[in-house]
XYZ file of C-alpha atoms in Angstrom:
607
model
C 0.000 0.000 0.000
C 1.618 3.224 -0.925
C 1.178 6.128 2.234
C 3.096 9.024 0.721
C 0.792 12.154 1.227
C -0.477 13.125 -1.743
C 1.007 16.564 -0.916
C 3.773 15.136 -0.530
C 4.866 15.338 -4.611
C 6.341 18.088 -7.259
C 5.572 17.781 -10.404
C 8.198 17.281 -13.434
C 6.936 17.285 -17.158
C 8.392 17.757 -20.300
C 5.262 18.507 -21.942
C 4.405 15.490 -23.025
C 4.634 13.062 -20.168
C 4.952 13.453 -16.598
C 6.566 12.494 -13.625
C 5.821 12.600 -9.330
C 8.485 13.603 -6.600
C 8.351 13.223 -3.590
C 10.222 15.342 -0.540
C 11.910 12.273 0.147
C 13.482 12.014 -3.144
C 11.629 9.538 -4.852
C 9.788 9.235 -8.329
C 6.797 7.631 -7.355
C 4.976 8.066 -11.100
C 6.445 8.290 -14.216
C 4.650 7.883 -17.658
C 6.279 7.745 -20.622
C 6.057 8.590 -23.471
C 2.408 10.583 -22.902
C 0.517 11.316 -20.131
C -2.016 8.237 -20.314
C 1.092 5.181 -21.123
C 1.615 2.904 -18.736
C 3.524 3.798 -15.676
C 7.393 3.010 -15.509
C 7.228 3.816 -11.965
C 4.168 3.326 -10.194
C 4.638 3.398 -6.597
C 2.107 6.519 -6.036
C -0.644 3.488 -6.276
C 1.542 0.354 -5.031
C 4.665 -0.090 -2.992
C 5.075 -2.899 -5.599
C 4.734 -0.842 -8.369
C 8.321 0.802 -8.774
C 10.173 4.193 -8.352
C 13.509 5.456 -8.095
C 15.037 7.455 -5.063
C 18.136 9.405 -4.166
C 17.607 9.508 -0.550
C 20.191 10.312 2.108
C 21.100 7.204 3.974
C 20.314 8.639 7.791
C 18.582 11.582 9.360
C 17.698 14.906 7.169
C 15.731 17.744 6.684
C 14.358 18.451 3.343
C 13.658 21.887 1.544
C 12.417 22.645 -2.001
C 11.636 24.828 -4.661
C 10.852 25.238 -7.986
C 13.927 27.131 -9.643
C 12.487 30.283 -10.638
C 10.074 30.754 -13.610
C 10.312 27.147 -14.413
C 8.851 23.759 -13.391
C 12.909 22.110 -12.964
C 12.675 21.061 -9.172
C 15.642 21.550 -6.346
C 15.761 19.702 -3.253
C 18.014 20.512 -0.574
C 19.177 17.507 1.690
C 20.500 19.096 4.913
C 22.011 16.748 7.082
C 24.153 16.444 10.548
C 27.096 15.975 8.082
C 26.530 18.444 5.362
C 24.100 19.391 2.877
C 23.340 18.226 -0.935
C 21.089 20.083 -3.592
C 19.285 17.734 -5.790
C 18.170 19.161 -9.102
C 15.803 17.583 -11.659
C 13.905 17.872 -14.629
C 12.571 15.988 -17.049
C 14.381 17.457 -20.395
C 12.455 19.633 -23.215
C 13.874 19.363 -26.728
C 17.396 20.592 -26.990
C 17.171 24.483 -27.980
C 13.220 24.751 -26.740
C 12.574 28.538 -26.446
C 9.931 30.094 -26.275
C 6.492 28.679 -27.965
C 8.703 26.080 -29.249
C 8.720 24.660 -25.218
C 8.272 20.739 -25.399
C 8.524 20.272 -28.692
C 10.619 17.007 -29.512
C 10.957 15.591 -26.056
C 13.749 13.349 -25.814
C 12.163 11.078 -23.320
C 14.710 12.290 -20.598
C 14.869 12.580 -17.170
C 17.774 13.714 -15.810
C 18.595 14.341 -11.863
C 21.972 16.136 -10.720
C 23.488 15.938 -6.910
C 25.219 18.410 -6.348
C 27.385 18.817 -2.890
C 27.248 21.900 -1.176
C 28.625 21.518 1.797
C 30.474 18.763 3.970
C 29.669 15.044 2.740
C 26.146 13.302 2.480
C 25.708 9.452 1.879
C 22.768 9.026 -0.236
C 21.450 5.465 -1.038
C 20.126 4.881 -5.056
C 17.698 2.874 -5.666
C 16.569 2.070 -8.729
C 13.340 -0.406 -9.357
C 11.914 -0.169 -12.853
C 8.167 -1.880 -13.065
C 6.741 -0.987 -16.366
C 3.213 -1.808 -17.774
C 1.548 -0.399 -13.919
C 4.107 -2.514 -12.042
C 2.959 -6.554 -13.905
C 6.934 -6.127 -15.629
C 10.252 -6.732 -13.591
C 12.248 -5.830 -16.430
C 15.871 -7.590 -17.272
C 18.671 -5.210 -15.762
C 21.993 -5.233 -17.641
C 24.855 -3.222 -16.994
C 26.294 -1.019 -19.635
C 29.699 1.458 -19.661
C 28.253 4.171 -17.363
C 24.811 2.809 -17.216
C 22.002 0.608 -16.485
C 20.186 -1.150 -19.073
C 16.192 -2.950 -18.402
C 14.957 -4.745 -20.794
C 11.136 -5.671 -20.565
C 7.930 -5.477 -22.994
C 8.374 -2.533 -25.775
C 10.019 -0.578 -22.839
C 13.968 -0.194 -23.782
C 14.881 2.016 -20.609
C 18.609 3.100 -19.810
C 19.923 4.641 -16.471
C 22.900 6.703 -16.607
C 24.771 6.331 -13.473
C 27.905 7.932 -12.533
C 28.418 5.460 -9.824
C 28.231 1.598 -10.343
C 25.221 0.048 -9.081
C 24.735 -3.395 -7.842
C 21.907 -5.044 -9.681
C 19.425 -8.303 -7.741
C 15.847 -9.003 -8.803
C 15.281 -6.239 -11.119
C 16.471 -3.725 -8.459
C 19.433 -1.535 -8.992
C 21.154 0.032 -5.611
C 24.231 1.872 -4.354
C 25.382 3.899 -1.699
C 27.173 7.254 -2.716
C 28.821 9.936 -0.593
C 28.356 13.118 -2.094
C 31.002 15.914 -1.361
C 31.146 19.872 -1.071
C 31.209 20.949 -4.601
C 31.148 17.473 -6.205
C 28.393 17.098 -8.725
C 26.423 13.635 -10.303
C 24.184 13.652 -12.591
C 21.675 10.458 -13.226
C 19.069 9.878 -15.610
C 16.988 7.718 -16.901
C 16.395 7.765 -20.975
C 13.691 5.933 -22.846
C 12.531 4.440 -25.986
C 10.967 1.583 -28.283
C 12.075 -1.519 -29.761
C 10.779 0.520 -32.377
C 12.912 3.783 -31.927
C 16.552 5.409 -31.650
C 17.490 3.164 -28.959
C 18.068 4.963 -25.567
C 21.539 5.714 -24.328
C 24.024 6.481 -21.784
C 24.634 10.158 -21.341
C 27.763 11.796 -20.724
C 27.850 13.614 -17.284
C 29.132 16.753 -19.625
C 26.181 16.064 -21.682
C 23.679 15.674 -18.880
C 24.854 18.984 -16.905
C 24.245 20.745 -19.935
C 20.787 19.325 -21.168
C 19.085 19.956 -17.675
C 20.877 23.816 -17.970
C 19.290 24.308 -21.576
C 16.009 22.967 -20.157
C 15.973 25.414 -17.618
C 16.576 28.036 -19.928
C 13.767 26.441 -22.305
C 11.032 27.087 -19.034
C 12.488 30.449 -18.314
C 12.358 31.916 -22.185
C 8.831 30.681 -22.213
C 7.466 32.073 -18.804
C 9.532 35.737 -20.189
C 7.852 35.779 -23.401
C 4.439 34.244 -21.578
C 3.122 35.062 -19.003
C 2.792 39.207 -17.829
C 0.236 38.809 -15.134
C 0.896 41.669 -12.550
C -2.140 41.680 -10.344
C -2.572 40.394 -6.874
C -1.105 36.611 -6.291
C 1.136 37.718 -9.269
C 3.618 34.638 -8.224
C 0.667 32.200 -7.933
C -1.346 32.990 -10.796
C 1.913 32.842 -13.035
C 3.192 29.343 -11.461
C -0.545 28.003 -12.302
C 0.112 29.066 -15.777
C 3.296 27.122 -15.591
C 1.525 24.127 -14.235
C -1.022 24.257 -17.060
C 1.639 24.598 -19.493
C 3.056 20.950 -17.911
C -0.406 19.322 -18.547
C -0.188 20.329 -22.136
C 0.517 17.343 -24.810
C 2.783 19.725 -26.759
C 2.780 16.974 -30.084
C -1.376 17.415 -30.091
C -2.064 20.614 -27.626
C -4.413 18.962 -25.494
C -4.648 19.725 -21.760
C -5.191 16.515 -19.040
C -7.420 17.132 -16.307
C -4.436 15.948 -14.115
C -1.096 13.654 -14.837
C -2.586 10.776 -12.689
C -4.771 8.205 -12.443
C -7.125 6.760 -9.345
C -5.807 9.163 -6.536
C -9.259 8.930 -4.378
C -11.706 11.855 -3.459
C -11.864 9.939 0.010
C -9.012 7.688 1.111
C -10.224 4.047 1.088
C -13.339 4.997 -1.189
C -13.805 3.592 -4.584
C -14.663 6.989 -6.113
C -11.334 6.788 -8.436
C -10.639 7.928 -11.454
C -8.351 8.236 -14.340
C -7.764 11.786 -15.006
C -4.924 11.715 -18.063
C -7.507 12.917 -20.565
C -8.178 16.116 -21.988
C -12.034 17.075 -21.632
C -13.818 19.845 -24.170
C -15.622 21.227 -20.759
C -12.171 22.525 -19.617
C -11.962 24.428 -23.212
C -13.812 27.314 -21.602
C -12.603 27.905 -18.108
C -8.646 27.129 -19.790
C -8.834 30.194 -22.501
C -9.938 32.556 -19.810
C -6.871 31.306 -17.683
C -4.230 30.809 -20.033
C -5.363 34.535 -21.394
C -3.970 35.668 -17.632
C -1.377 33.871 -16.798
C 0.100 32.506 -20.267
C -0.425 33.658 -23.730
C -3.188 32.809 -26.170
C -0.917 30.844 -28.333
C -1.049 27.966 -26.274
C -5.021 28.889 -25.801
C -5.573 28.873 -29.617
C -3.352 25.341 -29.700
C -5.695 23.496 -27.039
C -9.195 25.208 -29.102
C -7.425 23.322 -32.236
C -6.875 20.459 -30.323
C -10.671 20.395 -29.423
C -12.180 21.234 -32.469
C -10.009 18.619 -34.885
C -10.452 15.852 -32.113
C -14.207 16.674 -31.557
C -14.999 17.736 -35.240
C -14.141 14.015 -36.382
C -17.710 12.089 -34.046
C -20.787 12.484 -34.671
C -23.269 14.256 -32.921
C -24.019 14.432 -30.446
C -20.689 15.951 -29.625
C -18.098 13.618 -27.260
C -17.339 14.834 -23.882
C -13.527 13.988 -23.745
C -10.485 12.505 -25.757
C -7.405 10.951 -25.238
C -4.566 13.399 -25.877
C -3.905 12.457 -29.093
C -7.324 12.700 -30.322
C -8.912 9.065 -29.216
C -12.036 8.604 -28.973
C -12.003 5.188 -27.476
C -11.463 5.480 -23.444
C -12.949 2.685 -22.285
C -12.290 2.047 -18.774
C -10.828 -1.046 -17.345
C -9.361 -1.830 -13.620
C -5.890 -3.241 -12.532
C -6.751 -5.583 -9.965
C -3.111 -6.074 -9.317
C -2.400 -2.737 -7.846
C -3.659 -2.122 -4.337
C -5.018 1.834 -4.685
C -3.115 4.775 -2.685
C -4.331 4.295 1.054
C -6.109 0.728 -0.192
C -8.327 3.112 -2.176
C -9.502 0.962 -4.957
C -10.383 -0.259 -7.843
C -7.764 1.308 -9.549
C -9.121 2.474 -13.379
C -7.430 3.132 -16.779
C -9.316 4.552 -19.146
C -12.669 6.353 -17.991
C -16.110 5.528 -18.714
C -17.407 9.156 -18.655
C -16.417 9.278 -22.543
C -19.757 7.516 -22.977
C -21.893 10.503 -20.947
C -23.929 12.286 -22.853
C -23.216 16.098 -21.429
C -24.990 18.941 -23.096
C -22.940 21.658 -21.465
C -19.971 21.057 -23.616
C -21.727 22.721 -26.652
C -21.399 26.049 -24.249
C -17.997 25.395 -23.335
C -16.226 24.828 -26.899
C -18.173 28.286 -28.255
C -17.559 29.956 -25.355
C -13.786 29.248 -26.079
C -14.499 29.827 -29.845
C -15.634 33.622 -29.087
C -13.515 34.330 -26.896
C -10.726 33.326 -29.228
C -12.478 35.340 -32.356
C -9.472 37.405 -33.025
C -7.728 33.958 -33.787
C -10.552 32.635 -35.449
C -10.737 35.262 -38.287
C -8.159 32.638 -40.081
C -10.328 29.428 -39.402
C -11.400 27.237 -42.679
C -14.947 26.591 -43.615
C -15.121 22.697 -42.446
C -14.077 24.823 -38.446
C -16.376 27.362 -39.222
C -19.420 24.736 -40.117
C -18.528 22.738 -37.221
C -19.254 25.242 -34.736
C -22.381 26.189 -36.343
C -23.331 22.873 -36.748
C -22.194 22.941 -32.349
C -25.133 25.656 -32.281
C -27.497 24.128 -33.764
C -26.980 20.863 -31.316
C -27.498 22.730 -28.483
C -30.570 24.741 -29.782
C -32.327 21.227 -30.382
C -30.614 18.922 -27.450
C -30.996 21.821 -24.764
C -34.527 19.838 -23.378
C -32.530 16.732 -23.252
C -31.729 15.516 -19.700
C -28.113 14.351 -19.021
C -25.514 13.297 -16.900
C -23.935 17.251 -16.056
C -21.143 18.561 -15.142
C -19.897 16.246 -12.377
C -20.461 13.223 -14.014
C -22.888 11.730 -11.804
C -23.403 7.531 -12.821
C -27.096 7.687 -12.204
C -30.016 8.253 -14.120
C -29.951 11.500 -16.372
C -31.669 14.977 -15.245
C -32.496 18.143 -15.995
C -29.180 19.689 -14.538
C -28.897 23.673 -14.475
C -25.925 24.299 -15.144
C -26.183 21.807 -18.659
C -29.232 24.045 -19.526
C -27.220 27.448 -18.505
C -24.345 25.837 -20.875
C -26.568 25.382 -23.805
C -27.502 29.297 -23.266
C -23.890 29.936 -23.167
C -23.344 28.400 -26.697
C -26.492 30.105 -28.530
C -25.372 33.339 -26.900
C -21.876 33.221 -28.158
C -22.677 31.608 -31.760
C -24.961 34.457 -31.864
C -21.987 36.830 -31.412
C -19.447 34.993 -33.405
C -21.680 33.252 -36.415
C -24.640 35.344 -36.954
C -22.997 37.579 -39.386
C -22.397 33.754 -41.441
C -25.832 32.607 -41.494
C -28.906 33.287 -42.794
C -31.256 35.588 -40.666
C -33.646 32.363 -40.252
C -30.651 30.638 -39.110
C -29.636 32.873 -36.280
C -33.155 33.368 -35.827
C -34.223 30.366 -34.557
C -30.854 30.491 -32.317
C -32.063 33.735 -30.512
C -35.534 31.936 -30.126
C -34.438 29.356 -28.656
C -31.640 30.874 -26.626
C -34.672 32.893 -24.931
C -36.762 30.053 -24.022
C -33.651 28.403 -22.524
C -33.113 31.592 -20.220
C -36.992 31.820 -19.077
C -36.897 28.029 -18.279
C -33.991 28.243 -16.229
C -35.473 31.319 -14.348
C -38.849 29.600 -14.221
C -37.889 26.202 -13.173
C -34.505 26.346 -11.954
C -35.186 28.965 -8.817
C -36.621 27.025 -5.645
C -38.508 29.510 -3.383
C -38.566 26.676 -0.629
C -34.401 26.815 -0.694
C -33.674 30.707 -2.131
C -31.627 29.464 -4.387
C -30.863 28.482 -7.537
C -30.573 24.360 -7.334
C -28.637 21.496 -9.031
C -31.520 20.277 -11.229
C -34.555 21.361 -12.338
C -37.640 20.709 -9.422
C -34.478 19.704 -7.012
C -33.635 21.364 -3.535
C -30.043 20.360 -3.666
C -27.594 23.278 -3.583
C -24.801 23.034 -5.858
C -22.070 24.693 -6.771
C -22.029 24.729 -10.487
C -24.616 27.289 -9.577
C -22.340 29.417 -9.322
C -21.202 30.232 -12.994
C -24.141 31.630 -13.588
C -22.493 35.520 -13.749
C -19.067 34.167 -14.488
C -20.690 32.965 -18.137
C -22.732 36.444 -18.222
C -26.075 34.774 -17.604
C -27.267 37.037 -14.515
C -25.590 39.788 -12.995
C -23.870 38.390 -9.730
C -25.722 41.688 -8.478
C -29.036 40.205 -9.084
C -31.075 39.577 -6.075
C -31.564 35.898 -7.119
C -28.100 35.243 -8.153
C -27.116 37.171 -4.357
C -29.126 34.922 -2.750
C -27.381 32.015 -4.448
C -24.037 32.957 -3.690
C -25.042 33.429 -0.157
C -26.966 30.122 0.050
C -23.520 28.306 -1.354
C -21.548 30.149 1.264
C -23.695 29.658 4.130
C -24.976 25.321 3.262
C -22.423 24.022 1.047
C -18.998 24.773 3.226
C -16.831 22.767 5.512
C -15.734 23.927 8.928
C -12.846 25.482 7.134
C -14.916 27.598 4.641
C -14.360 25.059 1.435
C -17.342 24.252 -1.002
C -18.553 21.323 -1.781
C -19.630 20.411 -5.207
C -23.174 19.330 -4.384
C -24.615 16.487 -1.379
C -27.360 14.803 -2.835
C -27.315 11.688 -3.894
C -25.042 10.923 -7.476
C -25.635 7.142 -8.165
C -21.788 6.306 -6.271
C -21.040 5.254 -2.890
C -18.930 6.707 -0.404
C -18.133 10.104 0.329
C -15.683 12.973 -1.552
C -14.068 15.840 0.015
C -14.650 19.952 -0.660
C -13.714 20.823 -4.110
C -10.832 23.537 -4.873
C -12.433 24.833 -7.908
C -15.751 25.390 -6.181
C -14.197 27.381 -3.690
C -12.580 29.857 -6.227
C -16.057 30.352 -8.094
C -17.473 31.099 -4.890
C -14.620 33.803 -4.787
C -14.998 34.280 -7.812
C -18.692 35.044 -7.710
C -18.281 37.507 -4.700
C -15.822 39.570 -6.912
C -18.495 40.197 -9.198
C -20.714 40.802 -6.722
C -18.691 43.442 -5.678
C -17.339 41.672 -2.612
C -14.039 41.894 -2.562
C -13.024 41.098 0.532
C -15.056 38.626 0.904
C -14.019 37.193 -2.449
C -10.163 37.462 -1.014
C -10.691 35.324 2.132
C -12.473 32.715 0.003
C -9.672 32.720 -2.022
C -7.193 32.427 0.272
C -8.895 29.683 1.913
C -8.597 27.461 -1.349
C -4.961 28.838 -1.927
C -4.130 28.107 1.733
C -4.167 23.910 0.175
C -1.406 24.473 -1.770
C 1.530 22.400 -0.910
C 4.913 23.268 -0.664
C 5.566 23.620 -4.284
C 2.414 25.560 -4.351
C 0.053 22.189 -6.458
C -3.169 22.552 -5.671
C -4.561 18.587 -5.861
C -8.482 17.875 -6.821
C -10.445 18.049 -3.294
C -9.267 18.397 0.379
C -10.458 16.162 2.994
C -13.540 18.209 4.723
C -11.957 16.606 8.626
C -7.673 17.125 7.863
C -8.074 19.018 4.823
C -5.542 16.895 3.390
C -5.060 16.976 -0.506
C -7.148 14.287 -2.175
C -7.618 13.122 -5.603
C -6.078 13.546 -8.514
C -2.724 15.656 -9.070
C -2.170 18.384 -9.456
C -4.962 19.012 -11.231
C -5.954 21.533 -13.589
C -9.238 22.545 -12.839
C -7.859 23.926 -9.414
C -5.111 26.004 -10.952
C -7.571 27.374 -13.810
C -9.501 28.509 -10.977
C -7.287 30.536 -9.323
C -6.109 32.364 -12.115
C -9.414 33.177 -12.930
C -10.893 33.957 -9.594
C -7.728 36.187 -8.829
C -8.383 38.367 -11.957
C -11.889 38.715 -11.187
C -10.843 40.240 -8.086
C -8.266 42.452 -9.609
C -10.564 43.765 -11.840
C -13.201 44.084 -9.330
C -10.764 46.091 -6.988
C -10.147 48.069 -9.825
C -13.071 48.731 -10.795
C -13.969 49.545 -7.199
C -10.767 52.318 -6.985
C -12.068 54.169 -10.250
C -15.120 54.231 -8.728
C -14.117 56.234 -5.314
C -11.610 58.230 -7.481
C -13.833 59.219 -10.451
């Protein structure tokens, strides 16, 4: 059973996989070559399931950081002997800069030791388990390396040290000293491919120096966010960038799979897809705290992978465009905390979601400066998006959370549909005949006076989950982010307060919903709820309000400042899936909100 706190792990990508650390020192996950391949190491999910440390051999304390305006990690080992600096990346393509970050991964990750003071014995360890753990691949040694042999999997360790290799383990016991440096790394590639190599240590030193560079060029050239939480809102932009599948430009929910929204709870999922209801909330972020080039790459993403099904339109993809996600369980692997099953693949693909017509125009309008250069099979899609939504609004589905129980008439799918007729309105109209965009306005209209018909409750004061429902829940709460209703409306006021006051932990941290979804067991608050709340009280005009919800959500950042999925409503330990994205879009967006609400507020005393 692995224990690690999820907290507990920085994240390393190259843009195109990704790879856990913990403070100890250890890659507990590693994917290559994509986000959604089997794990090489796998121990976030099974002590069984592999990982490779550099861990000092007897008492330390341990400090990190990421090195400024980059995602390269150092750890500092500090000692009763002396202190090391471990610093590690896994490698963009050599001469990355820029927009060109990612691009050609080499399949690299590389991890330097570097002495700083006095001498530290550190004990390597080296397990390899590819395929989620089932492999214990062939070790081999090589001049200045480690070779594993197993499956398609042709993986080689460079070691500066010699390693003693037993039962597909590889170990050692090095003493750093002051101002001695050693770089490992771990290379990988097909049966298929340029086979993997050992690296020089000259070689080494300078790949993880030119990816550092690669990180810093693009966060210069990036990211100008100024406003409060400056630092924050500009490493989320950097964490977004790392769930990015450069080769494709799709965005994962998170780099993980089956981390549990209540430890020991089956409520597990794999979240190493990209899904077209993150299309929306990921322009308006990536406009703050990154550029809109890698905006307009994800939208292209979306609309090739989507444009290629059917109606009606498919929820989520794989990053490289599948369509295919169907969800299986590894029986062999015992769950983080015993929470299992553990799932590949997810079943949600299947859902039938009526809010991602909203999402995908929403992030079509509000890249229509892009969009001017689009060709007419993109620009027939999204009208063809429209007039889905105009006809399939009625339809009950599954929403926004998923929920594996019979369909209903969920709000926020309905406000969603509104979303898409509204912005197709201001996008397409001008492309279509007047009948056309006619019947969109109609039926954009009757969507908005059903929602305020049937979606109010008078028995709660509140806007509710589904239609005829008394559940609060916090989807609610987009409602004036999306332009629907004023946040100054008395209805949409009464909302906001009703999710403050009934859908909170002790702490002050939102729940997505509590009625009944069709699952057992339990799930903790929800990070991205919390900054819409603040969100919502920005617009409201609330700003101080709006800044202590937000610092309550930003308060469960780790040390590395991740933000996971959900935080445990009793500890408010991280839970689920990480990091995730969702969280980090939200506080970019909530903290502009409330810059631009605070400056709105200071013209309006100094007019």
């Amino acid at each position: 059973m692995s224990s690690v706190p999820i907290a507990a792990h920085a994240l390393l990508s190259d843009c195109h996989s990704a790879a856990l650390v913990t403070d100890a020192g250890s890659v507990d996950w590693l994917c290559f070559p994509r986000f959604d391949s089997p794990s090489v190491f796998g121990r976030l999910l099974d002590e069984t399931a592999g990982h490779w440390s550099l861990t000092p051999t007897g008492p330390y304390e341990a400090s990190r950081r990421y090195l400024d305006g980059t995602l390269v990690l150092e750890t500092q080992f500090r000692t009763t002997s002396g202190v090391v600096r471990l610093t590690e990346a896994l490698a963009m393509g050599e001469g990355n800069r820029g927009h060109e970050l990612g691009r050609g991964s080499p399949h690299l990750l590389i991890r330097s030791v570097t002495g700083v003071s006095g001498q530290v014995a550190l004990r390597v360890e080296y397990r390899p388990r590819p395929e989620y753990g089932l492999l214990h691949p062939l070790l081999g040694h090589a001049d200045g390396g480690v070779t594993a042999r197993g499956g398609a999997e042709w993986l080689v360790l460079s070691t500066p040290v010699p390693l003693d290799l037993h039962e597909s383990t590889a170990t050692a016991t090095v003493t750093v000293s002051a101002g001695e440096t050693l770089a490992f790394a771990l290379h990988r590639s097909t049966l298929e491919e340029t086979p993997a190599h050992v690296w020089p240590q000259r070689a080494l030193t300078a790949r993880l120096a030119d990816t550092i560079e690669a990180w810093r060029s693009w966060s210069a050239l990036h990211q100008a966010y100024d406003g409060p939480w400056r630092d924050l809102v500009r490493h989320s932009g950097r964490v977004l960038q790392a769930l990015t599948y450069r080769p494709s430009g799709a965005i994962v929910a998170a780099p993980t799979t089956s981390l549990p929204e209540s430890p020991g709870g089956a409520r597990n999922w794999d979240y190493r897809y990209s899904w077209v209801r993150d299309a929306s909330f990921t322009m308006e972020a990536l406009w703050v705290a990154a550029c809109p080039d890698e905006a307009g790459d994800f939208f292209a993403f979306m609309t090739t992978a989507a444009a290629g099904a059917p109606t009606p339109l498919q929820i989520m993809f794989g990053v490289g465009g599948e369509h295919d996600l169907t969800e299986r369980t590894l029986p062999h692997l015992r769950g983080w905390r015993d929470s299992s099953p553990v799932r590949v693949g997810n079943e949600a693909w299947r859902q039938q979601q009526t809010d991602v017509y909203g999402e995908l125009l929403a992030a079509a309008h509000r890249l229509s400066a892009q969009l001017d250069t689009v060709d007419d099979d993109v620009r027939a899609f999204l009208i063809t998006l429209a007039d889905t939504a105009a006809t399939r609004w009625h339809e009950p589905d599954q929403g926004i959370w998923e929920v594996r129980g019979e369909p209903r008439h969920f709000l926020y799918s309905k406000v969603m549909c509104w979303v898409a007729l509204d912005r197709a309105l201001a996008l397409l109209a001008p492309t279509v005949s007047s009948d056309h965009s006619g019947k969109w306005r109609a039926a954009r209209d009757e969507i908005r006076a059903t929602v305020l018909r049937e979606g109010f409750s008078e028995r709660v004061g509140a806007f509710t989950q589904s239609f005829g429902s008394v559940d609060l829940d916090a989807s609610v709460l987009m409602m004036p982010i999306v332009g629907f209703l004023p946040a100054t409306d008395p209805r949409m006021r009464a909302t906001i307060d009703a999710v403050a006051r009934d859908l909170v932990d002790p702490r002050g941290l939102v729940y997505r919903y509590r009625g009944a979804d069709g699952l057992d067991g339990d799930e903790g608050t929800f990070l991205l709820c919390t900054f819409w709340l603040a969100h919502a009280l920005a617009l409201a005009g609330e700003c101080e309000r709006a800044r202590e919800v937000f610092g309550r959500a930003a308060g469960h950042r780790n040390d590395v400042d991740l933000l996971a999925e959900e935080a445990d409503p009793g500890t408010g330990e991280m839970l689920g899936n990480f990091p995730q994205a969702f969280s980090h879009i939200g506080l970019v967006n909530a903290a502009w909100a409330i810059s631009e609400a605070e400056r709105r507020a200071w013209e309006r005393d100094h007019a």
